[in-house]
mmCIF file of C-alpha atoms in Angstrom:
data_model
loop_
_atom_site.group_PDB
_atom_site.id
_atom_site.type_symbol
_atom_site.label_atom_id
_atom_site.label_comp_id
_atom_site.label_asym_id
_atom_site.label_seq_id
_atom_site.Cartn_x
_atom_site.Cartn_y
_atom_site.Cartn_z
ATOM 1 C CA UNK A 12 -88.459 41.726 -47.090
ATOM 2 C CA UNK A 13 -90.439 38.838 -46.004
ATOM 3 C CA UNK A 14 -94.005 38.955 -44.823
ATOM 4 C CA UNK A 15 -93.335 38.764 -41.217
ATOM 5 C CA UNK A 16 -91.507 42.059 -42.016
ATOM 6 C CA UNK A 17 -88.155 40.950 -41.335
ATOM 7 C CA UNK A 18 -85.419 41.874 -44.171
ATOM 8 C CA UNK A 19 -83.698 39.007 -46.235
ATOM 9 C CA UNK A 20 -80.118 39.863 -47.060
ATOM 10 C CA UNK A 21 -79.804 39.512 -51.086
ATOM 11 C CA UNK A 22 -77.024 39.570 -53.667
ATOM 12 C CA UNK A 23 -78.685 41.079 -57.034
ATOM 13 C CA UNK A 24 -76.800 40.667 -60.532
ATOM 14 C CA UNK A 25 -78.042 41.390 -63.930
ATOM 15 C CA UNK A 26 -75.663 41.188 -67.266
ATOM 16 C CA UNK A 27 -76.576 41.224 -71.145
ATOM 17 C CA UNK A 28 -76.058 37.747 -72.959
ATOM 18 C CA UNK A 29 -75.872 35.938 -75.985
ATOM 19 C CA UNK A 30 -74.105 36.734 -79.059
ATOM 20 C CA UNK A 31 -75.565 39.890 -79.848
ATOM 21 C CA UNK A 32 -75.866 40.581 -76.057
ATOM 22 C CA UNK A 33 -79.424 41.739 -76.811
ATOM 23 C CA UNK A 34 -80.654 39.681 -74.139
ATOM 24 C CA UNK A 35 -80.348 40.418 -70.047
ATOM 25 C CA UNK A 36 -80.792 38.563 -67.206
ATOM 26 C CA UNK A 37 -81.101 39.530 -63.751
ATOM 27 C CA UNK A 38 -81.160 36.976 -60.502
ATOM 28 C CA UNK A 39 -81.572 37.906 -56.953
ATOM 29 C CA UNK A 40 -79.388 35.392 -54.649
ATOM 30 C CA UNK A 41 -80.710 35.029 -51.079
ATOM 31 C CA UNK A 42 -77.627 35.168 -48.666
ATOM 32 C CA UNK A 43 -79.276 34.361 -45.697
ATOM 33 C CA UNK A 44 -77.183 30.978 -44.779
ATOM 34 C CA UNK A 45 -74.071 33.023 -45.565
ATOM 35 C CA UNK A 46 -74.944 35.697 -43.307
ATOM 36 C CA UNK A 47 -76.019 33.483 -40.190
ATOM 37 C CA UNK A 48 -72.484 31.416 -40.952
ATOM 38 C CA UNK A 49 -70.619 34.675 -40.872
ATOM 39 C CA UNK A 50 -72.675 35.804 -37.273
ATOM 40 C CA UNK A 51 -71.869 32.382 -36.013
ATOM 41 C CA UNK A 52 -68.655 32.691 -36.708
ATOM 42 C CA UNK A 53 -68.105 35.959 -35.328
ATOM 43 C CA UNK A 54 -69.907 34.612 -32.181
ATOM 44 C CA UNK A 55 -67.523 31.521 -31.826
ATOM 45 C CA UNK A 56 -64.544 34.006 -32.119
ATOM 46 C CA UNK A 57 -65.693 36.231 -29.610
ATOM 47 C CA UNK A 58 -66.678 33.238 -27.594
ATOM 48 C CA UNK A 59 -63.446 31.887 -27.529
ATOM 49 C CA UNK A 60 -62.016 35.277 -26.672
ATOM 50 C CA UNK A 61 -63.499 35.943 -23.988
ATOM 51 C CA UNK A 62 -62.441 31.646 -22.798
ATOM 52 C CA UNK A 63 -58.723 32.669 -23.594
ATOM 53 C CA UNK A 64 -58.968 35.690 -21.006
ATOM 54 C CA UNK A 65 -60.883 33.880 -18.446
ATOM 55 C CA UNK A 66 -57.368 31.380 -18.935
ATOM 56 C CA UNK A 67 -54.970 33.767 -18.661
ATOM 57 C CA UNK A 68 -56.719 35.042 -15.130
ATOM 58 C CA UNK A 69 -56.962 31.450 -14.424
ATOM 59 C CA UNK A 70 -52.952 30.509 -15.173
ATOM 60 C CA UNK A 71 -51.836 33.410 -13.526
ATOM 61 C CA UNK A 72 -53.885 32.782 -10.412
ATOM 62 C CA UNK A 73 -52.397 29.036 -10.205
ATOM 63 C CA UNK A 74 -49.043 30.190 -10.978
ATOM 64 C CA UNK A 75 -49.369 32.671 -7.948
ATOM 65 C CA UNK A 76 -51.670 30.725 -5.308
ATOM 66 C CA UNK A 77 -49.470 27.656 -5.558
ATOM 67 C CA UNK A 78 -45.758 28.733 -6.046
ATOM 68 C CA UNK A 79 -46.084 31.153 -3.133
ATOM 69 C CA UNK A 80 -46.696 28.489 -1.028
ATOM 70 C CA UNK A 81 -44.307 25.953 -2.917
ATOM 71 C CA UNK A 82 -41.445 29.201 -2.239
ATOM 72 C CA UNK A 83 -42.511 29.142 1.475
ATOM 73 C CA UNK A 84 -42.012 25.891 2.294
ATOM 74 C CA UNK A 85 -38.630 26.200 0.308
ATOM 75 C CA UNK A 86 -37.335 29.022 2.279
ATOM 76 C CA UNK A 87 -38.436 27.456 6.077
ATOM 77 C CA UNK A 88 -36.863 24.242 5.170
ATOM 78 C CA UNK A 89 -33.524 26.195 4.647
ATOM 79 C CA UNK A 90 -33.842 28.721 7.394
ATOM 80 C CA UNK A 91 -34.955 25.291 10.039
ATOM 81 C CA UNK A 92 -31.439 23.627 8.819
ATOM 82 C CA UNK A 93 -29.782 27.168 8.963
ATOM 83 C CA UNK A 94 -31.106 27.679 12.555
ATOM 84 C CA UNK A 95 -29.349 23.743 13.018
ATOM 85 C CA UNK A 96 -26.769 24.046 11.631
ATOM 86 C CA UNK A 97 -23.802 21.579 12.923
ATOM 87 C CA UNK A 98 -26.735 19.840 15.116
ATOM 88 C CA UNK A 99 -28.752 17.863 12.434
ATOM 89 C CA UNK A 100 -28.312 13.866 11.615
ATOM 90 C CA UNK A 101 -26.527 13.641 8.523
ATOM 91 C CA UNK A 102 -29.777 11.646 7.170
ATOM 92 C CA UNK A 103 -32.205 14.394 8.109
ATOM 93 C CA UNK A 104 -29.742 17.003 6.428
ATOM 94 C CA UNK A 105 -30.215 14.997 3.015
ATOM 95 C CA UNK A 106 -34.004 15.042 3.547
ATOM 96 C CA UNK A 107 -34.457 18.459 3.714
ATOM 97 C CA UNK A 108 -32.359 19.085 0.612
ATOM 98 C CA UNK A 109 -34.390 16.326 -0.613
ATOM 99 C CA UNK A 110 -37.723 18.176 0.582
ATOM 100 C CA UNK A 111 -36.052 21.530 -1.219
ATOM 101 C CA UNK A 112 -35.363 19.595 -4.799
ATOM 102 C CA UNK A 113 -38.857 18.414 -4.502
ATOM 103 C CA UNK A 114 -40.439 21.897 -3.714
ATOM 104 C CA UNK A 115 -38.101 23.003 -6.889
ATOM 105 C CA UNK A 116 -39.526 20.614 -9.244
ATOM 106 C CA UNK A 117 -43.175 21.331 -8.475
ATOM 107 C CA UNK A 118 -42.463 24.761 -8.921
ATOM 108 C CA UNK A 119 -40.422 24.386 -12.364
ATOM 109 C CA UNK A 120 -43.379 22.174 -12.976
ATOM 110 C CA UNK A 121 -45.973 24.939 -12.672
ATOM 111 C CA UNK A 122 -44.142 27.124 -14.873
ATOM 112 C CA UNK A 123 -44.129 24.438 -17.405
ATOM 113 C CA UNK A 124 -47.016 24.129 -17.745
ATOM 114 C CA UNK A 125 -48.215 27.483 -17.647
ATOM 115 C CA UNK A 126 -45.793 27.720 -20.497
ATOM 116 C CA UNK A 127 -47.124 24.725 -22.455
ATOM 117 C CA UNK A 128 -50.476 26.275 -22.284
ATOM 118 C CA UNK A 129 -50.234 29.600 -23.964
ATOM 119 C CA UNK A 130 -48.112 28.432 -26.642
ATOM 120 C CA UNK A 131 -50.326 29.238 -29.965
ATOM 121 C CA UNK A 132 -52.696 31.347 -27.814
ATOM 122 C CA UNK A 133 -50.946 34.210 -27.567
ATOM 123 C CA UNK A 134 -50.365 36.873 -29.931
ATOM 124 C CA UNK A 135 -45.987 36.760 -30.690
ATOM 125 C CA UNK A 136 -45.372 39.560 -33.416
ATOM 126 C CA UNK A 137 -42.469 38.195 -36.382
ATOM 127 C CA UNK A 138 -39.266 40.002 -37.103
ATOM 128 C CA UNK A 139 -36.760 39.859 -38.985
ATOM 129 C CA UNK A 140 -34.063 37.904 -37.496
ATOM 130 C CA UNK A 141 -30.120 36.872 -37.917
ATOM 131 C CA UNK A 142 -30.052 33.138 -37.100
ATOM 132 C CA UNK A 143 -26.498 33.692 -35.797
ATOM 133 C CA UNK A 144 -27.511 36.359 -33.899
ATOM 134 C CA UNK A 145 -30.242 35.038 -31.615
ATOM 135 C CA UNK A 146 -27.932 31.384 -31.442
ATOM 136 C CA UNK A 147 -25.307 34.183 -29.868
ATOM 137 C CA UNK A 148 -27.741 35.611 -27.317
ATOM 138 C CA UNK A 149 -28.965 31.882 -26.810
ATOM 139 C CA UNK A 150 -25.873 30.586 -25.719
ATOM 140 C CA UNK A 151 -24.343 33.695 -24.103
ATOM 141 C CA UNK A 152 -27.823 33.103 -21.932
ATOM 142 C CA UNK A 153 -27.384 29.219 -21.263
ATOM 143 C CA UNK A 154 -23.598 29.554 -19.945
ATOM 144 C CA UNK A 155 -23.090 25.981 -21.254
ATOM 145 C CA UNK A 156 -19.685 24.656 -19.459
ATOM 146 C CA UNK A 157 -16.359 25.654 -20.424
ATOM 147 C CA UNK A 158 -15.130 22.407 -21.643
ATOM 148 C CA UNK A 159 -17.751 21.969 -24.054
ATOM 149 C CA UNK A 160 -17.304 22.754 -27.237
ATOM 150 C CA UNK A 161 -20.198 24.329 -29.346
ATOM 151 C CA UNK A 162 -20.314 24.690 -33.273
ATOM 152 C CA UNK A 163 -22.498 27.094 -34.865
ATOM 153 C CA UNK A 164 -22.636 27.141 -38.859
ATOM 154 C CA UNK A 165 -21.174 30.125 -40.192
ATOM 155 C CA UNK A 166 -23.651 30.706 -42.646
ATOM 156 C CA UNK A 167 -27.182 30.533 -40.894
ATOM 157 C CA UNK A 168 -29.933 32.249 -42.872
ATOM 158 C CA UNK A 169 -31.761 35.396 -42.130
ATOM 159 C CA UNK A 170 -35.651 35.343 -42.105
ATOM 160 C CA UNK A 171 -38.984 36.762 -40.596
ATOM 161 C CA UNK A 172 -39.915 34.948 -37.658
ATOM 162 C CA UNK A 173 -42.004 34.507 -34.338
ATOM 163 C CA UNK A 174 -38.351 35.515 -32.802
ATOM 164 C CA UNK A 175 -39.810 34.334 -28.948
ATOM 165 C CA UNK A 176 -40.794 31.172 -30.670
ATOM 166 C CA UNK A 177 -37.372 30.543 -32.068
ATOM 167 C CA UNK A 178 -35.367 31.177 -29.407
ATOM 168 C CA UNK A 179 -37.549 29.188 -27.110
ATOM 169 C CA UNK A 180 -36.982 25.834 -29.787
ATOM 170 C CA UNK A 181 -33.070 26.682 -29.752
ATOM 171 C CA UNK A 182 -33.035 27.368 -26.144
ATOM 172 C CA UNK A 183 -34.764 23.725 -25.517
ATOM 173 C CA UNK A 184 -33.198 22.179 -27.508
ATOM 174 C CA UNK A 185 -29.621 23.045 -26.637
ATOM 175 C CA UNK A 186 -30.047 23.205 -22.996
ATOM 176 C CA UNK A 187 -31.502 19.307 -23.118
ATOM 177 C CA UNK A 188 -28.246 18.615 -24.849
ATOM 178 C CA UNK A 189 -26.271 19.968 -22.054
ATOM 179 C CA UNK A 190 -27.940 18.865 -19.076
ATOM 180 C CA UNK A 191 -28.118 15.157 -20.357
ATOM 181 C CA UNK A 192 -24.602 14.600 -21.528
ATOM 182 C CA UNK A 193 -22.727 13.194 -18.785
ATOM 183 C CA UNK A 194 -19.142 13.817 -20.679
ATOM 184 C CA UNK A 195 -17.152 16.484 -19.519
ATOM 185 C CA UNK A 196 -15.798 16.706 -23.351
ATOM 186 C CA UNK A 197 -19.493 17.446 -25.060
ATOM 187 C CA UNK A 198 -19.528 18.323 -28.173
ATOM 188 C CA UNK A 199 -23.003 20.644 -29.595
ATOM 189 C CA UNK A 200 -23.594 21.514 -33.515
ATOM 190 C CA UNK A 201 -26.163 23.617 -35.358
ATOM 191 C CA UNK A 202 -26.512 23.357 -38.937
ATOM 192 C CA UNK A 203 -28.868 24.310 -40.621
ATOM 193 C CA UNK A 204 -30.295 23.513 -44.657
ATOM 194 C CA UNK A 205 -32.669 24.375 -47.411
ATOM 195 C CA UNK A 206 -35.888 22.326 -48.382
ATOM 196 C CA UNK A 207 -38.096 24.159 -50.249
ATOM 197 C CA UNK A 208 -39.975 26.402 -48.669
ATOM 198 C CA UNK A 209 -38.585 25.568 -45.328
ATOM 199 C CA UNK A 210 -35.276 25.765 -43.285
ATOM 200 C CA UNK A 211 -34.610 22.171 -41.821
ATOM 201 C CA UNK A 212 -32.425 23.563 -38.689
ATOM 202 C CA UNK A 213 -30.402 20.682 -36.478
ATOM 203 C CA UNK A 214 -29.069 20.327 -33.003
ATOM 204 C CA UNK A 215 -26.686 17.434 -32.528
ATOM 205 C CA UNK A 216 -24.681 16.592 -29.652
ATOM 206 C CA UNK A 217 -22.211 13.804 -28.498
ATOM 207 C CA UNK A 218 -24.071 12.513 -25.651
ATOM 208 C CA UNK A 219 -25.279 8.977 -24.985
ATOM 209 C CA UNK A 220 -27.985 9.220 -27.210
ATOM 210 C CA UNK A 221 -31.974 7.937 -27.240
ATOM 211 C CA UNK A 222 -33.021 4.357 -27.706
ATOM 212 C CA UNK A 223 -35.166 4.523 -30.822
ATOM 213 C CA UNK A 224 -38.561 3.032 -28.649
ATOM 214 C CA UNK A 225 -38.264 5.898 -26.954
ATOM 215 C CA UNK A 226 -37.678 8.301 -29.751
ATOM 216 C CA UNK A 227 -41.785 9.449 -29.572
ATOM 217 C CA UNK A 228 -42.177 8.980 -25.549
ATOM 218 C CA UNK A 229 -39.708 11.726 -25.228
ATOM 219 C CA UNK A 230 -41.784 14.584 -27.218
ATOM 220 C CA UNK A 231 -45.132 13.854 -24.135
ATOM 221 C CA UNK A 232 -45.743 16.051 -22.152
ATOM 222 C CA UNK A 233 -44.086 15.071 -18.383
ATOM 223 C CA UNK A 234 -42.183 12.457 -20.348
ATOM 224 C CA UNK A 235 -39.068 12.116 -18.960
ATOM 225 C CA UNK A 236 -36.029 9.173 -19.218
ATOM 226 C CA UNK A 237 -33.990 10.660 -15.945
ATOM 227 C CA UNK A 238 -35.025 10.491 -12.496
ATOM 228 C CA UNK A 239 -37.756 12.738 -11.548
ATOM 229 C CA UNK A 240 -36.119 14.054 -8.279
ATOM 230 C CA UNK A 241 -33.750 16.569 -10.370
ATOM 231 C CA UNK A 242 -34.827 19.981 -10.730
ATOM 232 C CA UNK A 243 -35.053 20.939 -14.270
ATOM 233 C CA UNK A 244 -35.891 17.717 -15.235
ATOM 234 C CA UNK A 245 -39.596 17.960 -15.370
ATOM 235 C CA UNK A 246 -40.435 16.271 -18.846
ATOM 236 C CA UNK A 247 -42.227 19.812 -20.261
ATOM 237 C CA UNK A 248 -39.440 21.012 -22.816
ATOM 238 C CA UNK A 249 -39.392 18.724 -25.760
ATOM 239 C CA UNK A 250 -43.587 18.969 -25.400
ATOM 240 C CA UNK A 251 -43.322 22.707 -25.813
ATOM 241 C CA UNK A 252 -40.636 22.492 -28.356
ATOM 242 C CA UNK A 253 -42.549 19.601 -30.715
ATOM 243 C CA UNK A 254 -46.206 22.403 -29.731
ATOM 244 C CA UNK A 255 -44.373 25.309 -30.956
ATOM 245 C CA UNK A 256 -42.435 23.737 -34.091
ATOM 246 C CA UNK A 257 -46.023 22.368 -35.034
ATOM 247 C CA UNK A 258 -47.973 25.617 -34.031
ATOM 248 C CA UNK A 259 -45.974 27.469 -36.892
ATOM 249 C CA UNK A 260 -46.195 24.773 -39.697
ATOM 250 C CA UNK A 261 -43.255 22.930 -39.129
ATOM 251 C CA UNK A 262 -42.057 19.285 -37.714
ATOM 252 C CA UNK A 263 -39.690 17.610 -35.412
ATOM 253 C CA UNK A 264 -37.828 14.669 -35.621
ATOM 254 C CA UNK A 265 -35.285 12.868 -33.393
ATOM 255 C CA UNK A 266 -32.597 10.711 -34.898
ATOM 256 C CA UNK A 267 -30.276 8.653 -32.183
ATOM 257 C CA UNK A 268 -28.934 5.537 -31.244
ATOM 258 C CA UNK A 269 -27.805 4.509 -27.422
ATOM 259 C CA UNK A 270 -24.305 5.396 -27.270
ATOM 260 C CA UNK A 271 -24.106 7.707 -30.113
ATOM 261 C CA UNK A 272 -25.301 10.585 -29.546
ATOM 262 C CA UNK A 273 -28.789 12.769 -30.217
ATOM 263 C CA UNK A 274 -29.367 14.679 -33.662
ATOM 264 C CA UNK A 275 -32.682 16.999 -33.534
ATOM 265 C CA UNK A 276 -34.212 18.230 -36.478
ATOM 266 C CA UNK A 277 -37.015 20.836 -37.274
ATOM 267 C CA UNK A 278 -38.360 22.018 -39.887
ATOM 268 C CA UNK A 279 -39.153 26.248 -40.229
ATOM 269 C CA UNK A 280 -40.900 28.075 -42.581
ATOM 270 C CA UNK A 281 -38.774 30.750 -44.789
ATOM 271 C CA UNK A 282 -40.981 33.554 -44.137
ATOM 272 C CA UNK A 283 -41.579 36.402 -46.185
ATOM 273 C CA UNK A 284 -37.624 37.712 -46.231
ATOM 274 C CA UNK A 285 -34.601 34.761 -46.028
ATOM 275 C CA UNK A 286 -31.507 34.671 -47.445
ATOM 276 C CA UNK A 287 -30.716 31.684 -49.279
ATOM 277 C CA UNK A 288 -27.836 29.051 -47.965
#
């Protein structure tokens, strides 16, 4: 205790030495800078708590106050050329579907990045999951076209996962292959391989491929190489993709030429169960 009467928090040790061990010595160890790191700490974690909650009110506010509106204006532009129909200029006709695909991207752009800012702030529990499992419910979900043709490796590996996480990646991943090959013939494949401690998992289609300058651009967020009127195309995915894949210890890389096609790779960590390849 010190004089002021306040108490000093104190590690005491005592132990016999030399060779006959007939000798002791005793210390006494103030841990007073280890205690006031470990309050700070616990302050900075409560801290940032109580900042994630106050963000989640905040995002969910946004998401409602401005897609309400953003669903509004959708829904009166379609009832107005309803309410017309037969009677409007052709020109006016393709404004207000242009009006609508605008309205639709602000909204898919909301929900972006609502998305892109609780990935590795929320709490996602891991499971144990099939890889050829959630690639089934993945693709029975995207509805890709019937003339592609999709190949899944027979042999994916088993492991204990964020499974939300995961299927998110795949989901990106194969849906930006499918909405940016212009051939009616496309051609998907997922592979995946063992390094190390890691699975190195790939998505490769036949599309028209990625100049290499643009190879980084691509993973920014609203960085996008089509035209910005199109619905989907709001430049989030890859971000949230390359955030998650990074969030869990793992990398992305892009490997593509113009002309020949688009080969993903990531990089996952095994986990604490996996079946080897």
């Amino acid at each position: 205790m010190r004089s002021d009467g306040t108490r000093v928090p104190v590690l005491i040790g005592y132990g016999l030495v030399g060779e006959a061990r007939e000798e002791s010595v005793a210390f006494i160890l103030d841990l007073s800078e280890q205690k006031q790191a470990e309050q700070d700490r616990e302050q900075l974690l409560t801290l940032l708590t109580l900042r994630n909650q106050e963000l989640d009110r905040f995002t969910y506010v946004v998401s409602h106050d401005l897609k309400a509106p953003l669903r509004a204006i959708a829904n009166l532009s379609q009832w107005i050329e309803d309410d017309l129909e037969g009677q409007l200029p052709e020109d006016n006709q393709r404004n207000m579907e242009l009006l609508r695909s605008r309205v639709y991207r602000m909204e898919a752009l909301i929900s972006g990045l609502l998305e892109y800012s609780r990935v590795g702030r929320t709490e996602v529990a891991s499971e144990t999951i099939n890889i050829n499992e959630l690639l089934e419910e993945i693709l029975d979900s995207l509805d890709p076209p019937a003339t592609y043709t999709i190949e899944v490796q027979a042999t994916m590996p088993t492991l204990t996962t964020k499974k939300l996480l995961l299927s998110q990646v795949f989901s990106n991943l194969i849906s930006n292959a499918i909405k940016h090959s212009a051939r009616e013939d496309g051609r998907i494949e997922i592979t995946a391989i063992t390094k190390g401690k890691y699975y190195e998992f790939s998505v490769s289609d036949n599309g028209g491929g990625i100049a290499p300058e643009n190879h980084e651009k691509i993973f920014g967020i609203f960085q996008t190489l089509k035209g910005r009127d199109q619905k989907e195309n709001t430049g989030i995915g890859l971000s949230i993709v390359k955030k998650i894949v990074e969030a869990e210890g793992g990398e992305i890389v892009l490997e593509s030429e113009l002309g020949q096609g688009a080969t993903f790779r990531f990089t996952c960590p095994k986990g604490m169960m996996n079946d080897e390849l």
